[in-house]
Amino acid sequence: VLFLQGGASSQFAMVPINLLDDKSEADYLLTGQWSKKAVAEAKRYCKVVNIIADTSDSKFTTAPSQADLALSSDPAYVHYTPNETIVGVEFAYIPETGEIPLVADMSSTILSRPVDVSRYGVIYAGAQKNIGPAGLTVVIVRDDLIGTANENMPAMFDYKIHADNESMYNTPPTYAWYLAGLVFEWALEQGGLPALAETNKRKAEKLYAAIDGSGFYSNPVDVSCRSWMNVPFILANADLDAAFLEQAAAHNLKALKGHRSVGGMRASIYNAMPEAGVDALIEFMVDFEKRNG
Amino acid sequence: VLFLQGGASSQFAMVPINLLDDKSEADYLLTGQWSKKAVAEAKRYCKVVNIIADTSDSKFTTAPSQADLALSSDPAYVHYTPNETIVGVEFAYIPETGEIPLVADMSSTILSRPVDVSRYGVIYAGAQKNIGPAGLTVVIVRDDLIGTANENMPAMFDYKIHADNESMYNTPPTYAWYLAGLVFEWALEQGGLPALAETNKRKAEKLYAAIDGSGFYSNPVDVSCRSWMNVPFILANADLDAAFLEQAAAHNLKALKGHRSVGGMRASIYNAMPEAGVDALIEFMVDFEKRNG
């Protein structure tokens, strides 16, 4: 495990810089804005970026099934984004890629539940969702994938340099490390990832149930791949958006505005959001619907 | 001014990636361990790195004079390190480079005194000395030097991408920004950089005076280029080093061990160290000498 300065945006470059080795192609699953950014950055280094799944036709409200995935003939790796924050879509399974290393941008899902690390070649995650403050990235790399970085690229992008120096090749982001350590201890005190998973599942399910049970709110994502972390919803009448946000804020329910590309609302219910916060949101939503529905 | 994730190590790469443009050579002043690291990284991108000054013969205890600097025929820029932390040597002047952009790694001297920014093409500084927590870099780039980055390199290393996005191309290290803002406010409350300079000059002068006035402590750096920020000193008898450190720590005088490459002691007296701290150190040094000299 490496603890690096910077965020996932740097990892979009670090993955091809380290994993391409003598290959020139990589496979990417395009399932939202974050995977789109990963693809754009990969094109700086890959001769060909194969898009082996593309859910843009559904406006990213679906996830491809395993059967949909047709790996190219000789990719250096397969990259996907288990959870996309803007539309709130996540994979309910880990893609099977055989001998090809699987790479995941877990920024918005890491620590939300247990994960079988052995299935991955590389896992990377910006800290700012479930780990700690922005400016720190956690990278888990399979040993045999370390040591093949392109040497014409910055030393800071070489897994091996970081691994050999125990993440201290440069002055590390010490305060962010410290805070992340406190979060890891907190997670263990809660009962670890299985306990966090139970809570997160319950938080998400009750919020989706409230949305689906109303005729006033709706969520467009296929039920098979709804995110536990990011729950977007729209109001039946968008003219009420401003009133919803203002009244919610008056109840200390903040940062609910949806991403500008999809509009509406978005409740990001990472580990830091307690179940009581979700309950309060649901209560407010029911009340708002009564008064405006 | 850009506020970027990461530290000076990333900037060692970012400077040539952005400034080389259609040139292939750059000039570097080699005056210590930090400029050595900058040179090593520059070699990844420059066909030729010209070392136009090299003080390694003096074990980096001197600084080259303006007359010593012979710029090469067509460098993209001239890079130097105004303050080197390990030996504690700093430039008492700003090198004159004519039309060639001057680049400075000011990590260990920024905010210690006023600086004529107009003399520089690029100033960069890791935050962790005088600005805030590690993991944030401040970069000041002359407008005409933005927009010529090598596009085969990571997007995160392109000044223009950061400038166009007001340092928010990626999720910025928000907490480090916030703390840096508090430090900037604090600096203004002190009377700004002129006031900090007065205090820093006084802190350094009294500590060097205590060292030079004793027959027990010594500092090898030429008096014309002693650092205000890092004051290394050795004891006449290195066998006493462990006792010095232990007793100093008992007086709450900590982190005084010199860098392993030079041994002895090092007092880093950045802005966060009040003058009273320097006074306490001097008092302890005088007492230790009385008991052991």
Coordinates of C-alpha atoms in Angstrom, one line a residue:
Chain A
V1 CA 0.0 0.0 0.0
L2 CA 1.4 3.4 -1.0
F3 CA 0.2 6.7 0.5
L4 CA 0.8 9.4 -2.1
Q5 CA 0.4 13.1 -2.4
G6 CA -2.3 14.2 -4.8
G7 CA -5.6 12.8 -5.9
A8 CA -7.1 10.4 -8.3
S9 CA -6.4 12.8 -11.3
S10 CA -2.7 11.9 -10.9
Q11 CA -3.5 8.2 -10.7
F12 CA -5.3 8.5 -14.1
A13 CA -1.7 9.1 -15.5
M14 CA 0.1 6.9 -13.0
V15 CA -1.7 3.7 -14.1
P16 CA -0.7 3.7 -17.8
I17 CA 2.8 5.1 -17.0
N18 CA 3.4 2.1 -14.7
L19 CA 1.4 -0.7 -16.3
L20 CA 1.8 -0.3 -20.1
D21 CA 5.4 -1.6 -20.0
D22 CA 6.0 -3.0 -23.5
K23 CA 2.3 -2.9 -24.4
S24 CA 0.6 0.0 -26.1
E25 CA -3.1 -0.7 -25.5
A26 CA -5.4 -0.7 -22.5
D27 CA -9.1 -1.5 -22.0
Y28 CA -11.5 0.9 -20.2
L29 CA -15.1 0.7 -19.1
L30 CA -16.8 4.0 -19.7
T31 CA -19.6 4.3 -17.1
G32 CA -19.6 8.0 -16.1
Q33 CA -17.7 11.3 -15.8
W34 CA -14.8 9.8 -13.7
S35 CA -14.1 6.9 -16.1
K36 CA -14.3 9.5 -18.9
K37 CA -11.5 11.5 -17.3
A38 CA -9.5 8.4 -16.8
V39 CA -9.8 7.6 -20.5
A40 CA -8.8 11.1 -21.6
E41 CA -5.7 11.0 -19.5
A42 CA -4.8 7.4 -20.7
K43 CA -4.8 8.6 -24.3
R44 CA -1.7 10.6 -23.5
Y45 CA 0.2 7.3 -23.0
C46 CA -1.6 4.5 -24.8
K47 CA -1.5 4.1 -28.5
V48 CA -5.0 2.7 -28.3
V49 CA -7.6 3.0 -25.5
N50 CA -10.2 0.4 -26.1
I51 CA -13.6 1.3 -24.7
I52 CA -14.9 -2.2 -24.0
A53 CA -18.2 -1.0 -22.4
D54 CA -20.0 2.3 -22.8
T55 CA -23.2 3.2 -21.0
S56 CA -23.4 6.8 -22.2
D57 CA -26.6 5.8 -24.2
S58 CA -28.4 5.3 -20.9
K59 CA -27.0 8.6 -19.6
F60 CA -24.8 6.4 -17.4
T61 CA -27.8 5.0 -15.4
T62 CA -26.8 1.4 -16.1
A63 CA -23.7 -0.8 -15.5
P64 CA -22.5 -3.3 -18.1
S65 CA -22.9 -7.0 -17.2
Q66 CA -20.0 -9.4 -17.2
A67 CA -21.4 -10.9 -20.4
D68 CA -21.2 -7.4 -22.0
L69 CA -17.5 -7.2 -21.5
A70 CA -15.4 -8.2 -24.5
L71 CA -11.7 -7.7 -23.6
S72 CA -9.5 -6.7 -26.5
S73 CA -6.7 -9.0 -27.7
D74 CA -3.7 -7.7 -25.8
P75 CA -4.5 -5.0 -23.3
A76 CA -1.9 -4.1 -20.6
Y77 CA -4.8 -3.8 -18.1
V78 CA -8.5 -3.3 -17.7
H79 CA -9.7 -0.1 -15.9
Y80 CA -13.0 0.6 -14.4
T81 CA -14.7 2.9 -11.9
P82 CA -16.7 0.8 -9.4
N83 CA -18.7 3.8 -8.3
E84 CA -19.5 6.9 -10.3
T85 CA -20.5 9.9 -8.1
I86 CA -22.4 12.1 -10.4
V87 CA -25.2 9.8 -11.6
G88 CA -24.8 7.4 -8.6
V89 CA -24.2 4.2 -10.4
E90 CA -22.0 1.3 -9.1
F91 CA -21.0 -2.2 -10.1
A92 CA -22.6 -5.0 -8.1
Y93 CA -19.8 -7.3 -9.1
I94 CA -16.1 -7.3 -9.8
P95 CA -15.4 -7.7 -13.5
E96 CA -13.6 -11.0 -14.4
T97 CA -10.5 -10.3 -16.5
G98 CA -8.6 -13.5 -16.4
E99 CA -4.8 -12.9 -16.5
I100 CA -5.2 -9.2 -17.4
P101 CA -4.7 -7.0 -14.3
L102 CA -7.9 -5.3 -13.2
V103 CA -7.5 -1.6 -12.2
A104 CA -10.1 0.2 -10.1
D105 CA -10.6 3.9 -9.2
M106 CA -12.2 3.3 -5.8
S107 CA -12.1 6.9 -4.7
S108 CA -15.8 7.0 -3.9
T109 CA -16.4 3.5 -2.6
I110 CA -13.3 2.4 -0.7
L111 CA -14.0 1.7 3.0
S112 CA -17.7 1.5 2.3
R113 CA -17.7 -2.3 2.5
P114 CA -15.2 -5.2 2.4
V115 CA -13.5 -5.7 -0.9
D116 CA -11.6 -8.7 -2.2
V117 CA -8.2 -7.0 -2.9
S118 CA -6.8 -10.2 -4.4
R119 CA -9.0 -9.7 -7.5
Y120 CA -7.2 -6.5 -8.4
G121 CA -3.9 -5.5 -10.0
V122 CA -4.2 -1.9 -8.8
I123 CA -6.7 -0.2 -6.5
Y124 CA -6.4 3.6 -6.1
A125 CA -8.5 6.0 -4.2
G126 CA -8.4 9.7 -3.5
A127 CA -8.8 10.0 0.2
Q128 CA -11.4 12.7 0.3
K129 CA -14.6 10.6 0.4
N130 CA -14.2 7.9 3.0
I131 CA -10.5 8.1 4.2
G132 CA -9.6 11.7 5.1
P133 CA -8.8 15.1 3.7
A134 CA -8.2 15.8 0.0
G135 CA -4.6 15.7 -1.1
L136 CA -3.8 12.1 -0.3
T137 CA -4.2 9.0 -2.4
V138 CA -4.1 5.4 -1.3
V139 CA -2.7 3.0 -3.9
I140 CA -2.7 -0.8 -3.6
V141 CA -0.5 -2.4 -6.2
R142 CA 0.2 -6.1 -6.8
D143 CA 4.0 -6.6 -6.3
D144 CA 4.6 -7.9 -9.8
L145 CA 3.2 -4.7 -11.3
I146 CA 5.8 -2.5 -9.6
G147 CA 9.1 -1.7 -11.4
T148 CA 8.0 -1.2 -15.0
A149 CA 7.3 2.6 -15.1
N150 CA 8.2 4.6 -18.2
E151 CA 11.4 6.3 -17.1
N152 CA 10.8 9.4 -19.3
M153 CA 8.0 10.3 -17.0
P154 CA 8.3 12.2 -13.6
A155 CA 9.9 10.2 -10.8
M156 CA 6.9 11.0 -8.7
F157 CA 4.8 8.8 -11.0
D158 CA 6.8 5.7 -10.5
Y159 CA 5.3 3.1 -8.1
K160 CA 8.7 1.6 -7.5
I161 CA 10.3 4.8 -6.3
H162 CA 7.4 5.3 -3.8
A163 CA 7.5 1.6 -2.8
D164 CA 11.2 1.6 -2.2
N165 CA 10.9 4.7 -0.1
E166 CA 7.9 3.6 1.9
S167 CA 5.8 6.4 0.5
M168 CA 8.4 8.9 1.7
Y169 CA 10.4 9.7 -1.4
N170 CA 9.1 13.2 -1.0
T171 CA 7.9 14.9 2.2
P172 CA 4.5 13.1 2.6
P173 CA 1.3 14.9 3.3
T174 CA 1.9 14.3 7.0
Y175 CA -1.3 15.8 8.4
A176 CA -3.5 14.0 5.9
W177 CA -1.8 10.7 6.8
Y178 CA -2.4 11.4 10.5
L179 CA -6.1 12.1 9.9
A180 CA -6.4 9.0 7.7
G181 CA -4.9 7.0 10.6
L182 CA -7.6 8.3 12.9
V183 CA -10.3 7.3 10.4
F184 CA -8.8 3.8 10.1
E185 CA -9.0 3.5 13.9
W186 CA -12.5 4.8 13.9
A187 CA -13.5 2.3 11.2
L188 CA -12.0 -0.6 13.3
E189 CA -13.9 0.6 16.4
Q190 CA -17.2 0.5 14.4
G191 CA -16.5 -3.2 13.8
G192 CA -14.5 -2.8 10.6
L193 CA -15.7 -2.9 7.0
P194 CA -18.4 -5.6 7.6
A195 CA -20.1 -3.3 10.1
L196 CA -19.7 -0.2 8.0
A197 CA -21.2 -2.1 5.1
E198 CA -24.3 -3.0 7.1
T199 CA -24.9 0.6 8.0
N200 CA -24.2 1.9 4.5
K201 CA -26.5 -0.6 2.9
R202 CA -29.3 0.3 5.4
K203 CA -28.7 4.0 4.8
A204 CA -28.9 3.7 1.0
E205 CA -31.8 1.2 1.0
K206 CA -34.0 3.4 3.2
L207 CA -33.3 6.5 1.1
Y208 CA -34.0 4.7 -2.2
A209 CA -37.2 3.3 -0.6
A210 CA -38.3 6.8 0.3
I211 CA -37.6 8.0 -3.2
D212 CA -39.3 5.1 -5.0
G213 CA -42.2 5.1 -2.6
S214 CA -43.1 8.7 -3.4
G215 CA -44.7 10.0 -6.5
F216 CA -42.8 13.2 -6.0
Y217 CA -39.1 12.1 -6.0
S218 CA -37.4 9.9 -8.5
N219 CA -34.1 8.3 -9.2
P220 CA -33.3 7.2 -12.8
V221 CA -30.6 4.6 -12.1
D222 CA -31.3 0.9 -12.7
V223 CA -32.1 -0.8 -9.4
S224 CA -29.4 -3.4 -10.0
C225 CA -26.6 -0.8 -9.9
R226 CA -27.6 2.0 -7.6
S227 CA -24.8 3.5 -5.6
W228 CA -24.6 3.2 -1.8
M229 CA -22.6 6.4 -1.6
N230 CA -24.2 8.8 -3.9
V231 CA -28.0 9.0 -4.2
P232 CA -29.2 11.6 -6.8
F233 CA -32.9 12.3 -7.1
I234 CA -35.1 14.8 -8.9
L235 CA -38.3 16.5 -7.9
A236 CA -41.4 16.1 -10.0
N237 CA -41.3 19.8 -10.5
A238 CA -37.9 21.4 -11.0
D239 CA -39.3 24.8 -10.2
L240 CA -39.3 23.6 -6.6
D241 CA -35.6 22.8 -6.5
A242 CA -34.6 26.2 -5.0
A243 CA -37.2 26.0 -2.3
F244 CA -36.2 22.4 -1.5
L245 CA -32.5 23.4 -1.1
E246 CA -33.3 26.5 0.9
Q247 CA -35.6 24.7 3.3
A248 CA -33.4 21.7 3.6
A249 CA -30.5 24.0 4.5
A250 CA -32.6 25.6 7.2
H251 CA -32.9 22.0 8.7
N252 CA -29.1 21.7 8.5
L253 CA -29.4 19.4 5.5
K254 CA -26.7 20.9 3.3
A255 CA -24.7 20.3 0.1
L256 CA -27.7 18.5 -1.5
K257 CA -27.6 20.3 -4.9
G258 CA -27.1 17.8 -7.7
H259 CA -24.2 18.0 -10.1
R260 CA -24.9 20.7 -12.8
S261 CA -24.7 18.1 -15.5
V262 CA -27.7 16.2 -14.2
G263 CA -29.5 18.8 -12.0
G264 CA -31.9 17.9 -9.2
M265 CA -30.5 16.8 -5.8
R266 CA -27.7 14.4 -4.7
A267 CA -27.3 13.0 -1.2
S268 CA -23.7 11.8 -0.8
I269 CA -23.9 9.5 2.2
Y270 CA -20.3 8.5 2.8
N271 CA -19.1 6.9 6.0
A272 CA -19.0 10.4 7.7
M273 CA -22.8 10.7 7.3
P274 CA -24.5 8.9 10.2
E275 CA -27.7 7.0 9.7
A276 CA -29.5 9.7 11.7
G277 CA -28.5 12.2 9.0
V278 CA -30.2 10.0 6.4
D279 CA -33.3 9.7 8.7
A280 CA -33.5 13.4 9.0
L281 CA -33.3 13.9 5.2
I282 CA -36.1 11.4 4.7
E283 CA -38.2 13.0 7.3
F284 CA -37.7 16.4 5.6
M285 CA -38.4 15.0 2.1
V286 CA -41.7 13.5 3.3
D287 CA -42.7 16.8 4.9
F288 CA -41.6 18.8 1.8
E289 CA -43.7 16.5 -0.4
K290 CA -46.7 16.9 1.9
R291 CA -46.5 20.7 1.6
N292 CA -45.7 20.8 -2.1
G293 CA -46.7 17.5 -3.7
Chain B
V1 CA -0.3 32.0 -8.3
L2 CA -1.3 28.4 -8.4
F3 CA -2.0 26.2 -5.3
L4 CA -1.1 22.7 -6.2
Q5 CA -1.2 19.3 -4.6
G6 CA 2.1 17.7 -3.9
G7 CA 5.5 19.1 -3.0
A8 CA 8.7 20.5 -4.5
S9 CA 9.6 17.0 -5.9
S10 CA 6.8 17.3 -8.4
Q11 CA 7.9 20.8 -9.3
F12 CA 11.4 19.5 -10.1
A13 CA 9.6 17.8 -13.1
M14 CA 7.0 20.5 -13.7
V15 CA 9.6 23.2 -14.5
P16 CA 11.3 21.5 -17.4
I17 CA 8.0 20.0 -18.6
N18 CA 6.5 23.5 -18.9
L19 CA 9.5 25.7 -19.7
L20 CA 11.6 23.7 -22.2
D21 CA 9.2 24.3 -25.0
D22 CA 11.2 24.0 -28.2
K23 CA 14.6 24.1 -26.4
S24 CA 16.5 21.2 -25.0
E25 CA 18.9 22.6 -22.5
A26 CA 18.6 24.3 -19.1
D27 CA 21.1 25.8 -16.7
Y28 CA 21.3 24.7 -13.0
L29 CA 23.2 26.0 -10.1
L30 CA 24.3 23.1 -7.9
T31 CA 24.6 24.3 -4.3
G32 CA 23.3 21.5 -2.2
Q33 CA 21.2 18.4 -1.9
W34 CA 18.0 20.1 -3.1
S35 CA 19.5 21.5 -6.2
K36 CA 21.1 18.1 -6.8
K37 CA 17.6 16.5 -6.7
A38 CA 16.3 19.2 -9.1
V39 CA 19.1 18.4 -11.5
A40 CA 18.5 14.6 -11.4
E41 CA 14.9 15.1 -12.3
A42 CA 15.6 17.7 -15.0
K43 CA 17.8 15.1 -16.8
R44 CA 14.6 13.1 -17.5
Y45 CA 13.4 15.9 -19.8
C46 CA 16.5 18.0 -20.9
K47 CA 18.9 16.8 -23.6
V48 CA 21.6 18.7 -21.6
V49 CA 21.5 20.0 -18.1
N50 CA 24.3 22.6 -17.8
I51 CA 25.7 22.9 -14.3
I52 CA 26.8 26.6 -14.4
A53 CA 27.9 26.7 -10.8
D54 CA 29.0 23.9 -8.5
T55 CA 30.0 24.4 -4.9
S56 CA 30.4 20.7 -4.0
D57 CA 34.2 21.2 -3.6
S58 CA 33.4 23.4 -0.5
K59 CA 31.0 20.7 0.7
F60 CA 28.3 23.2 -0.2
T61 CA 29.4 25.8 2.4
T62 CA 29.7 28.6 -0.1
A63 CA 27.5 30.2 -2.7
P64 CA 28.7 31.2 -6.1
S65 CA 29.0 35.0 -6.8
Q66 CA 27.3 36.6 -9.7
A67 CA 30.6 36.9 -11.5
D68 CA 31.0 33.1 -11.2
L69 CA 27.9 32.4 -13.2
A70 CA 28.5 31.8 -16.9
L71 CA 25.2 31.1 -18.6
S72 CA 25.2 28.6 -21.4
S73 CA 24.4 29.7 -25.0
D74 CA 20.7 28.9 -25.2
P75 CA 19.1 27.6 -22.0
A76 CA 15.4 27.5 -21.6
Y77 CA 15.8 28.8 -18.1
V78 CA 18.2 29.1 -15.1
H79 CA 17.3 27.2 -12.0
Y80 CA 18.7 27.7 -8.5
T81 CA 17.8 27.0 -4.8
P82 CA 18.0 30.2 -2.8
N83 CA 18.2 28.3 0.5
E84 CA 19.7 24.8 1.0
T85 CA 18.4 23.3 4.2
I86 CA 21.0 20.6 5.0
V87 CA 24.2 22.7 5.2
G88 CA 22.3 25.9 5.8
V89 CA 23.6 28.0 2.9
E90 CA 21.6 30.7 1.1
F91 CA 22.1 33.3 -1.7
A92 CA 22.5 36.9 -0.5
Y93 CA 21.5 38.1 -4.0
I94 CA 19.2 37.2 -6.8
P95 CA 21.1 35.9 -9.8
E96 CA 21.0 38.2 -12.9
T97 CA 20.1 36.1 -16.0
G98 CA 19.0 38.8 -18.5
E99 CA 16.3 37.6 -20.8
I100 CA 16.5 34.0 -19.6
P101 CA 13.7 33.1 -17.1
L102 CA 15.0 32.6 -13.6
V103 CA 13.4 29.7 -11.6
A104 CA 13.7 29.3 -7.9
D105 CA 12.9 26.5 -5.5
M106 CA 11.9 28.7 -2.5
S107 CA 10.5 25.9 -0.4
S108 CA 12.7 26.8 2.6
T109 CA 12.9 30.6 2.3
I110 CA 9.5 31.8 1.1
L111 CA 7.7 34.1 3.6
S112 CA 10.9 34.6 5.5
R113 CA 11.4 38.1 4.1
P114 CA 10.2 40.2 1.1
V115 CA 11.1 39.0 -2.3
D116 CA 11.1 40.9 -5.6
V117 CA 8.8 38.5 -7.5
S118 CA 9.3 40.5 -10.8
R119 CA 12.8 39.1 -11.0
Y120 CA 11.6 35.6 -11.5
G121 CA 10.1 33.5 -14.2
V122 CA 8.9 30.8 -11.8
I123 CA 8.9 30.6 -8.0
Y124 CA 7.8 27.4 -6.4
A125 CA 7.7 26.4 -2.8
G126 CA 6.5 23.3 -0.9
A127 CA 4.3 24.6 1.8
Q128 CA 5.7 22.7 4.7
K129 CA 8.3 25.2 6.0
N130 CA 6.7 28.6 6.2
I131 CA 3.3 28.2 4.6
G132 CA 1.4 25.3 6.1
P133 CA 1.2 21.5 6.1
A134 CA 3.1 19.2 3.7
G135 CA 1.1 18.3 0.5
L136 CA 0.6 21.7 -0.9
T137 CA 2.9 23.7 -3.3
V138 CA 2.6 27.3 -4.2
V139 CA 3.8 28.2 -7.7
I140 CA 4.1 31.7 -9.1
V141 CA 4.5 31.7 -12.9
R142 CA 5.0 34.6 -15.2
D143 CA 2.0 34.7 -17.6
D144 CA 4.1 34.3 -20.8
L145 CA 5.6 31.0 -19.4
I146 CA 2.1 29.4 -19.2
G147 CA 0.9 27.3 -22.1
T148 CA 4.0 25.6 -23.5
A149 CA 3.8 22.3 -21.5
N150 CA 4.9 19.0 -23.1
E151 CA 1.5 17.4 -23.9
N152 CA 2.9 13.9 -23.6
M153 CA 3.3 14.4 -19.9
P154 CA 0.6 14.1 -17.2
A155 CA -2.1 16.8 -17.4
M156 CA -1.5 17.4 -13.7
F157 CA 2.0 18.8 -14.7
D158 CA 0.6 21.5 -17.1
Y159 CA 0.6 25.0 -15.6
K160 CA -2.0 26.1 -18.1
I161 CA -4.5 23.4 -17.0
H162 CA -4.1 24.5 -13.4
A163 CA -4.2 28.2 -14.2
D164 CA -7.4 27.8 -16.4
N165 CA -9.1 26.0 -13.6
E166 CA -7.9 28.3 -10.8
S167 CA -6.0 25.5 -9.2
M168 CA -9.1 23.4 -9.0
Y169 CA -8.6 21.0 -12.0
N170 CA -8.6 18.3 -9.4
T171 CA -10.1 18.3 -5.9
P172 CA -7.6 20.6 -4.2
P173 CA -6.0 19.8 -0.8
T174 CA -8.7 21.9 0.8
Y175 CA -7.6 21.6 4.4
A176 CA -4.0 22.5 3.6
W177 CA -5.3 25.6 1.6
Y178 CA -7.4 26.6 4.6
L179 CA -4.5 26.3 7.0
A180 CA -2.2 28.2 4.5
G181 CA -4.8 31.0 4.5
L182 CA -4.6 31.2 8.3
V183 CA -0.8 31.5 8.1
F184 CA -1.1 34.2 5.5
E185 CA -3.4 36.1 7.8
W186 CA -1.1 35.6 10.7
A187 CA 1.8 36.9 8.6
L188 CA -0.1 40.1 7.8
E189 CA -1.0 40.5 11.4
Q190 CA 2.7 40.4 12.3
G191 CA 3.3 43.4 10.0
G192 CA 3.8 41.4 6.8
L193 CA 7.1 40.2 5.3
P194 CA 9.2 43.2 6.4
A195 CA 8.3 42.5 10.0
L196 CA 8.9 38.8 9.7
A197 CA 12.3 39.6 8.0
E198 CA 13.4 41.7 11.0
T199 CA 12.6 38.9 13.4
N200 CA 14.1 36.2 11.3
K201 CA 17.3 38.2 10.8
R202 CA 17.6 38.9 14.5
K203 CA 16.9 35.2 15.4
A204 CA 19.6 34.0 13.0
E205 CA 22.2 36.6 13.9
K206 CA 22.0 35.9 17.6
L207 CA 22.3 32.2 17.1
Y208 CA 25.3 32.5 14.7
A209 CA 26.9 35.0 17.2
A210 CA 26.5 32.5 20.0
I211 CA 28.1 29.8 17.9
D212 CA 31.0 32.0 16.6
G213 CA 31.6 33.4 20.1
S214 CA 32.1 30.0 21.6
G215 CA 35.2 27.8 21.2
F216 CA 32.9 24.8 21.6
Y217 CA 30.4 25.2 18.7
S218 CA 31.1 25.9 15.1
N219 CA 29.4 26.5 11.8
P220 CA 31.3 25.9 8.6
V221 CA 29.3 28.1 6.2
D222 CA 30.9 31.2 4.8
V223 CA 29.5 34.2 6.7
S224 CA 28.4 35.8 3.4
C225 CA 25.8 33.1 2.7
R226 CA 24.6 31.7 6.0
S227 CA 20.9 30.7 6.0
W228 CA 18.4 32.5 8.1
M229 CA 16.3 29.4 8.3
N230 CA 18.6 26.5 8.9
V231 CA 21.5 26.9 11.3
P232 CA 23.7 23.8 11.5
F233 CA 26.4 23.6 14.1
I234 CA 28.8 21.0 15.4
L235 CA 30.2 20.4 18.8
A236 CA 34.0 20.4 19.3
N237 CA 33.6 16.8 20.5
A238 CA 31.2 14.7 18.6
D239 CA 31.1 12.2 21.5
L240 CA 28.9 14.7 23.3
D241 CA 26.3 14.8 20.6
A242 CA 24.0 12.2 22.2
A243 CA 24.1 14.0 25.6
F244 CA 23.5 17.4 23.9
L245 CA 20.4 16.1 22.2
E246 CA 19.1 14.2 25.2
Q247 CA 19.5 17.2 27.6
A248 CA 18.2 19.6 25.0
A249 CA 15.1 17.5 24.6
A250 CA 14.6 17.5 28.4
H251 CA 14.4 21.4 28.0
N252 CA 11.8 21.0 25.3
L253 CA 14.4 21.8 22.6
K254 CA 13.6 19.1 20.0
A255 CA 14.4 18.1 16.5
L256 CA 17.9 19.4 16.7
K257 CA 19.7 16.5 15.2
G258 CA 21.7 17.5 12.1
H259 CA 21.1 15.7 8.7
R260 CA 22.9 12.4 8.6
S261 CA 25.1 13.6 5.7
V262 CA 26.7 16.3 7.8
G263 CA 26.2 15.2 11.4
G264 CA 26.1 17.5 14.4
M265 CA 23.1 19.7 15.1
R266 CA 20.7 21.8 13.0
A267 CA 18.3 24.4 14.3
S268 CA 15.6 25.0 11.8
I269 CA 14.2 28.4 12.8
Y270 CA 11.3 28.9 10.4
N271 CA 8.6 31.5 11.0
A272 CA 6.8 29.1 13.4
M273 CA 9.8 29.2 15.8
P274 CA 9.4 32.3 18.0
E275 CA 12.4 34.4 19.0
A276 CA 12.0 33.1 22.6
G277 CA 12.7 29.6 21.2
V278 CA 16.0 30.7 19.8
D279 CA 16.8 32.5 23.1
A280 CA 16.1 29.3 25.0
L281 CA 18.3 27.3 22.7
I282 CA 21.2 29.8 23.1
E283 CA 20.8 29.7 26.9
F284 CA 20.9 25.9 26.9
M285 CA 23.9 25.9 24.6
V286 CA 25.9 28.3 26.9
D287 CA 25.0 26.1 29.9
F288 CA 25.9 22.9 28.1
E289 CA 29.3 24.3 27.1
K290 CA 30.0 25.4 30.7
R291 CA 29.3 21.9 32.0
N292 CA 31.1 20.1 29.1
G293 CA 33.5 22.6 27.4

